PDB file of C-alpha atoms and ligand atoms in Angstrom:
ATOM      1  CA  MET A 104       6.115 -27.266  -3.750  1.00  0.00           C
ATOM      2  CA  THR A 105       8.532 -25.689  -6.220  1.00  0.00           C
ATOM      3  CA  ASP A 106       9.938 -22.260  -5.495  1.00  0.00           C
ATOM      4  CA  THR A 107       7.977 -19.368  -7.007  1.00  0.00           C
ATOM      5  CA  ILE A 108       8.743 -15.730  -7.683  1.00  0.00           C
ATOM      6  CA  PHE A 109       6.679 -14.905  -4.581  1.00  0.00           C
ATOM      7  CA  SER A 110       8.956 -17.054  -2.383  1.00  0.00           C
ATOM      8  CA  LYS A 111      11.880 -15.071  -3.762  1.00  0.00           C
ATOM      9  CA  ILE A 112      10.083 -11.804  -2.935  1.00  0.00           C
ATOM     10  CA  ILE A 113       9.480 -13.039   0.628  1.00  0.00           C
ATOM     11  CA  ARG A 114      13.181 -13.845   0.972  1.00  0.00           C
ATOM     12  CA  LYS A 115      14.019 -10.417  -0.561  1.00  0.00           C
ATOM     13  CA  GLU A 116      15.859 -12.175  -3.399  1.00  0.00           C
ATOM     14  CA  ALA A 117      13.574 -10.559  -5.993  1.00  0.00           C
ATOM     15  CA  PRO A 118      12.412  -6.936  -6.049  1.00  0.00           C
ATOM     16  CA  ALA A 119       8.881  -5.881  -5.167  1.00  0.00           C
ATOM     17  CA  ASN A 120       7.062  -2.738  -4.158  1.00  0.00           C
ATOM     18  CA  ILE A 121       6.176  -3.930  -0.657  1.00  0.00           C
ATOM     19  CA  VAL A 122       3.364  -2.037   1.078  1.00  0.00           C
ATOM     20  CA  TYR A 123       2.937  -4.240   4.163  1.00  0.00           C
ATOM     21  CA  GLU A 124       4.786  -7.038   5.933  1.00  0.00           C
ATOM     22  CA  ASP A 125       4.492  -8.930   9.209  1.00  0.00           C
ATOM     23  CA  ASP A 126       5.391 -12.378  10.542  1.00  0.00           C
ATOM     24  CA  LEU A 127       2.587 -14.134   8.660  1.00  0.00           C
ATOM     25  CA  CYS A 128       2.216 -12.294   5.393  1.00  0.00           C
ATOM     26  CA  MET A 129       3.402  -9.705   2.902  1.00  0.00           C
ATOM     27  CA  ALA A 130       1.599  -7.339   0.531  1.00  0.00           C
ATOM     28  CA  PHE A 131       3.115  -5.774  -2.576  1.00  0.00           C
ATOM     29  CA  LYS A 132       1.947  -4.026  -5.739  1.00  0.00           C
ATOM     30  CA  ASP A 133       1.112  -6.226  -8.714  1.00  0.00           C
ATOM     31  CA  MET A 134       3.672  -5.632 -11.468  1.00  0.00           C
ATOM     32  CA  PHE A 135       0.930  -5.709 -14.143  1.00  0.00           C
ATOM     33  CA  PRO A 136      -1.908  -3.820 -12.421  1.00  0.00           C
ATOM     34  CA  CYS A 137      -5.420  -4.219 -13.824  1.00  0.00           C
ATOM     35  CA  ALA A 138      -6.686  -1.185 -11.897  1.00  0.00           C
ATOM     36  CA  PRO A 139      -5.214   1.912 -10.236  1.00  0.00           C
ATOM     37  CA  VAL A 140      -4.990  -0.115  -7.014  1.00  0.00           C
ATOM     38  CA  HIS A 141      -3.829  -3.711  -7.478  1.00  0.00           C
ATOM     39  CA  ILE A 142      -2.047  -5.225  -4.500  1.00  0.00           C
ATOM     40  CA  LEU A 143      -1.243  -8.869  -3.811  1.00  0.00           C
ATOM     41  CA  VAL A 144      -1.482 -10.210  -0.257  1.00  0.00           C
ATOM     42  CA  ILE A 145       0.381 -13.471   0.277  1.00  0.00           C
ATOM     43  CA  PRO A 146       1.088 -15.762   3.218  1.00  0.00           C
ATOM     44  CA  LYS A 147       4.728 -16.347   4.058  1.00  0.00           C
ATOM     45  CA  LYS A 148       3.831 -20.026   4.351  1.00  0.00           C
ATOM     46  CA  PRO A 149       4.067 -21.392   0.778  1.00  0.00           C
ATOM     47  CA  ILE A 150       0.500 -22.668   0.277  1.00  0.00           C
ATOM     48  CA  PRO A 151       0.284 -23.272  -3.507  1.00  0.00           C
ATOM     49  CA  ARG A 152      -3.478 -22.860  -3.987  1.00  0.00           C
ATOM     50  CA  LEU A 153      -6.403 -22.031  -1.721  1.00  0.00           C
ATOM     51  CA  CYS A 154      -7.601 -25.618  -2.140  1.00  0.00           C
ATOM     52  CA  ASP A 155      -4.307 -26.803  -0.610  1.00  0.00           C
ATOM     53  CA  ALA A 156      -5.035 -24.953   2.637  1.00  0.00           C
ATOM     54  CA  SER A 157      -6.211 -26.929   5.660  1.00  0.00           C
ATOM     55  CA  ALA A 158      -7.714 -26.277   9.074  1.00  0.00           C
ATOM     56  CA  GLU A 159      -4.278 -25.486  10.484  1.00  0.00           C
ATOM     57  CA  ASP A 160      -4.151 -22.501   8.109  1.00  0.00           C
ATOM     58  CA  LYS A 161      -7.318 -20.938   9.540  1.00  0.00           C
ATOM     59  CA  THR A 162      -5.459 -18.190  11.382  1.00  0.00           C
ATOM     60  CA  VAL A 163      -3.304 -17.143   8.450  1.00  0.00           C
ATOM     61  CA  LEU A 164      -6.238 -17.216   6.020  1.00  0.00           C
ATOM     62  CA  GLY A 165      -8.240 -14.908   8.266  1.00  0.00           C
ATOM     63  CA  HIS A 166      -5.221 -12.701   8.709  1.00  0.00           C
ATOM     64  CA  LEU A 167      -4.839 -12.303   4.933  1.00  0.00           C
ATOM     65  CA  MET A 168      -8.392 -10.944   4.728  1.00  0.00           C
ATOM     66  CA  LEU A 169      -7.777  -8.415   7.489  1.00  0.00           C
ATOM     67  CA  VAL A 170      -4.500  -7.307   5.901  1.00  0.00           C
ATOM     68  CA  ALA A 171      -6.352  -6.945   2.584  1.00  0.00           C
ATOM     69  CA  ASN A 172      -8.733  -4.591   4.400  1.00  0.00           C
ATOM     70  CA  GLN A 173      -5.805  -2.633   5.773  1.00  0.00           C
ATOM     71  CA  VAL A 174      -3.858  -2.262   2.525  1.00  0.00           C
ATOM     72  CA  ALA A 175      -7.057  -1.264   0.693  1.00  0.00           C
ATOM     73  CA  ALA A 176      -7.694   1.407   3.328  1.00  0.00           C
ATOM     74  CA  ASP A 177      -4.080   2.593   3.137  1.00  0.00           C
ATOM     75  CA  ALA A 178      -4.444   2.859  -0.663  1.00  0.00           C
ATOM     76  CA  GLY A 179      -7.573   4.992  -0.246  1.00  0.00           C
ATOM     77  CA  VAL A 180     -10.117   2.400  -1.421  1.00  0.00           C
ATOM     78  CA  GLY A 181     -11.092   0.896   1.942  1.00  0.00           C
ATOM     79  CA  ASP A 182     -14.827   0.913   1.249  1.00  0.00           C
ATOM     80  CA  LYS A 183     -14.714   0.052  -2.465  1.00  0.00           C
ATOM     81  CA  PHE A 184     -12.446  -2.777  -3.530  1.00  0.00           C
ATOM     82  CA  ARG A 185     -12.643  -6.374  -4.761  1.00  0.00           C
ATOM     83  CA  LEU A 186     -10.771  -9.442  -3.488  1.00  0.00           C
ATOM     84  CA  VAL A 187      -9.945 -12.161  -6.020  1.00  0.00           C
ATOM     85  CA  VAL A 188      -8.381 -15.562  -5.460  1.00  0.00           C
ATOM     86  CA  ASN A 189      -7.670 -17.535  -8.625  1.00  0.00           C
ATOM     87  CA  ASN A 190      -7.512 -21.205  -7.637  1.00  0.00           C
ATOM     88  CA  GLY A 191      -5.804 -23.409 -10.211  1.00  0.00           C
ATOM     89  CA  ALA A 192      -4.611 -22.851 -13.766  1.00  0.00           C
ATOM     90  CA  ASP A 193      -8.096 -23.215 -15.274  1.00  0.00           C
ATOM     91  CA  ALA A 194      -9.265 -20.383 -13.009  1.00  0.00           C
ATOM     92  CA  GLY A 195      -6.441 -18.146 -14.153  1.00  0.00           C
ATOM     93  CA  GLN A 196      -3.852 -18.826 -11.460  1.00  0.00           C
ATOM     94  CA  SER A 197      -0.360 -18.302 -12.855  1.00  0.00           C
ATOM     95  CA  VAL A 198       1.748 -18.107  -9.677  1.00  0.00           C
ATOM     96  CA  PHE A 199       1.329 -21.147  -7.458  1.00  0.00           C
ATOM     97  CA  HIS A 200       1.745 -19.404  -4.142  1.00  0.00           C
ATOM     98  CA  LEU A 201      -1.625 -18.427  -2.666  1.00  0.00           C
ATOM     99  CA  HIS A 202      -2.402 -14.733  -3.102  1.00  0.00           C
ATOM    100  CA  LEU A 203      -5.326 -12.367  -2.682  1.00  0.00           C
ATOM    101  CA  HIS A 204      -5.690  -9.723  -5.376  1.00  0.00           C
ATOM    102  CA  VAL A 205      -6.882  -6.434  -3.839  1.00  0.00           C
ATOM    103  CA  ILE A 206      -8.303  -4.466  -6.759  1.00  0.00           C
ATOM    104  CA  GLY A 207      -9.822  -0.986  -6.714  1.00  0.00           C
ATOM    105  CA  GLY A 208      -9.559   2.614  -7.758  1.00  0.00           C
ATOM    106  CA  ARG A 209     -11.953   2.316 -10.697  1.00  0.00           C
ATOM    107  CA  ARG A 210     -15.517   1.156 -11.309  1.00  0.00           C
ATOM    108  CA  LEU A 211     -15.426  -2.677 -11.335  1.00  0.00           C
ATOM    109  CA  GLN A 212     -17.700  -4.713 -13.581  1.00  0.00           C
ATOM    110  CA  TRP A 213     -19.555  -7.883 -12.632  1.00  0.00           C
ATOM    111  CA  PRO A 214     -19.413 -10.751 -13.436  1.00  0.00           C
ATOM    112  CA  PRO A 215     -15.657 -11.127 -13.985  1.00  0.00           C
ATOM    113  CA  GLY A 216     -14.519 -13.060 -17.091  1.00  0.00           C
TER     114      GLY A 216
HETATM  115  P1  LIG B 197      -2.657 -15.094 -10.705  1.00  0.00           P
HETATM  116  O1  LIG B 197      -2.848 -15.060 -12.191  1.00  0.00           O
HETATM  117  O2  LIG B 197      -3.937 -15.055  -9.928  1.00  0.00           O
HETATM  118  O3  LIG B 197      -1.759 -16.247 -10.293  1.00  0.00           O
HETATM  119  O4  LIG B 197      -1.922 -13.752 -10.329  1.00  0.00           O
HETATM  120  C1  LIG B 197      -0.553 -13.607 -10.353  1.00  0.00           C
HETATM  121  C2  LIG B 197      -0.287 -12.124 -10.349  1.00  0.00           C
HETATM  122  O5  LIG B 197       1.077 -11.933  -9.975  1.00  0.00           O
HETATM  123  C3  LIG B 197      -0.474 -11.447 -11.699  1.00  0.00           C
HETATM  124  O6  LIG B 197      -1.434 -10.404 -11.568  1.00  0.00           O
HETATM  125  C4  LIG B 197       0.921 -10.913 -12.042  1.00  0.00           C
HETATM  126  O7  LIG B 197       0.856  -9.665 -12.675  1.00  0.00           O
HETATM  127  C5  LIG B 197       1.568 -10.831 -10.677  1.00  0.00           C
HETATM  128  N1  LIG B 197       3.003 -10.959 -10.637  1.00  0.00           N
HETATM  129  C6  LIG B 197       3.760 -11.922 -11.206  1.00  0.00           C
HETATM  130  N2  LIG B 197       5.051 -11.733 -10.924  1.00  0.00           N
HETATM  131  C7  LIG B 197       5.114 -10.630 -10.137  1.00  0.00           C
HETATM  132  C8  LIG B 197       6.169  -9.910  -9.502  1.00  0.00           C
HETATM  133  N3  LIG B 197       7.455 -10.295  -9.630  1.00  0.00           N
HETATM  134  N4  LIG B 197       5.876  -8.822  -8.769  1.00  0.00           N
HETATM  135  C9  LIG B 197       4.595  -8.411  -8.659  1.00  0.00           C
HETATM  136  N5  LIG B 197       3.548  -9.040  -9.214  1.00  0.00           N
HETATM  137  C10 LIG B 197       3.803 -10.125  -9.950  1.00  0.00           C
END
């Protein structure tokens, strides 16, 4: 896997507005937010896409969901937010380091584009 901007953020070589970090993951504010709350939750393990994850990633994948819950709650939208995972370029993925978008703080429409 080639290095991404998110790997640089994990290594603190690139700036980010970090809201949560532990041994397995990091969460930081999206630099182009699509809603008042838009936080990215990423594993420290460089999994490019969700479809590249395997059974050995079960713990970290579950952990990302729980951290998404936590950062949403900390941002004041704990009972009204959306999680998005874009998987692959045709689905809108632009950074090939797995990430969960935590989006909230406004009325969200359905279906997404
Ligand atoms: P995706 O299109 O699903 O791959 O989402 C990538 C997201 O990363 C986009 O919402 C970008 O705005 C965001 N992004 C890209 N570079 C940075 C960065 N350096 N810091 C914070 N967010 C970023």
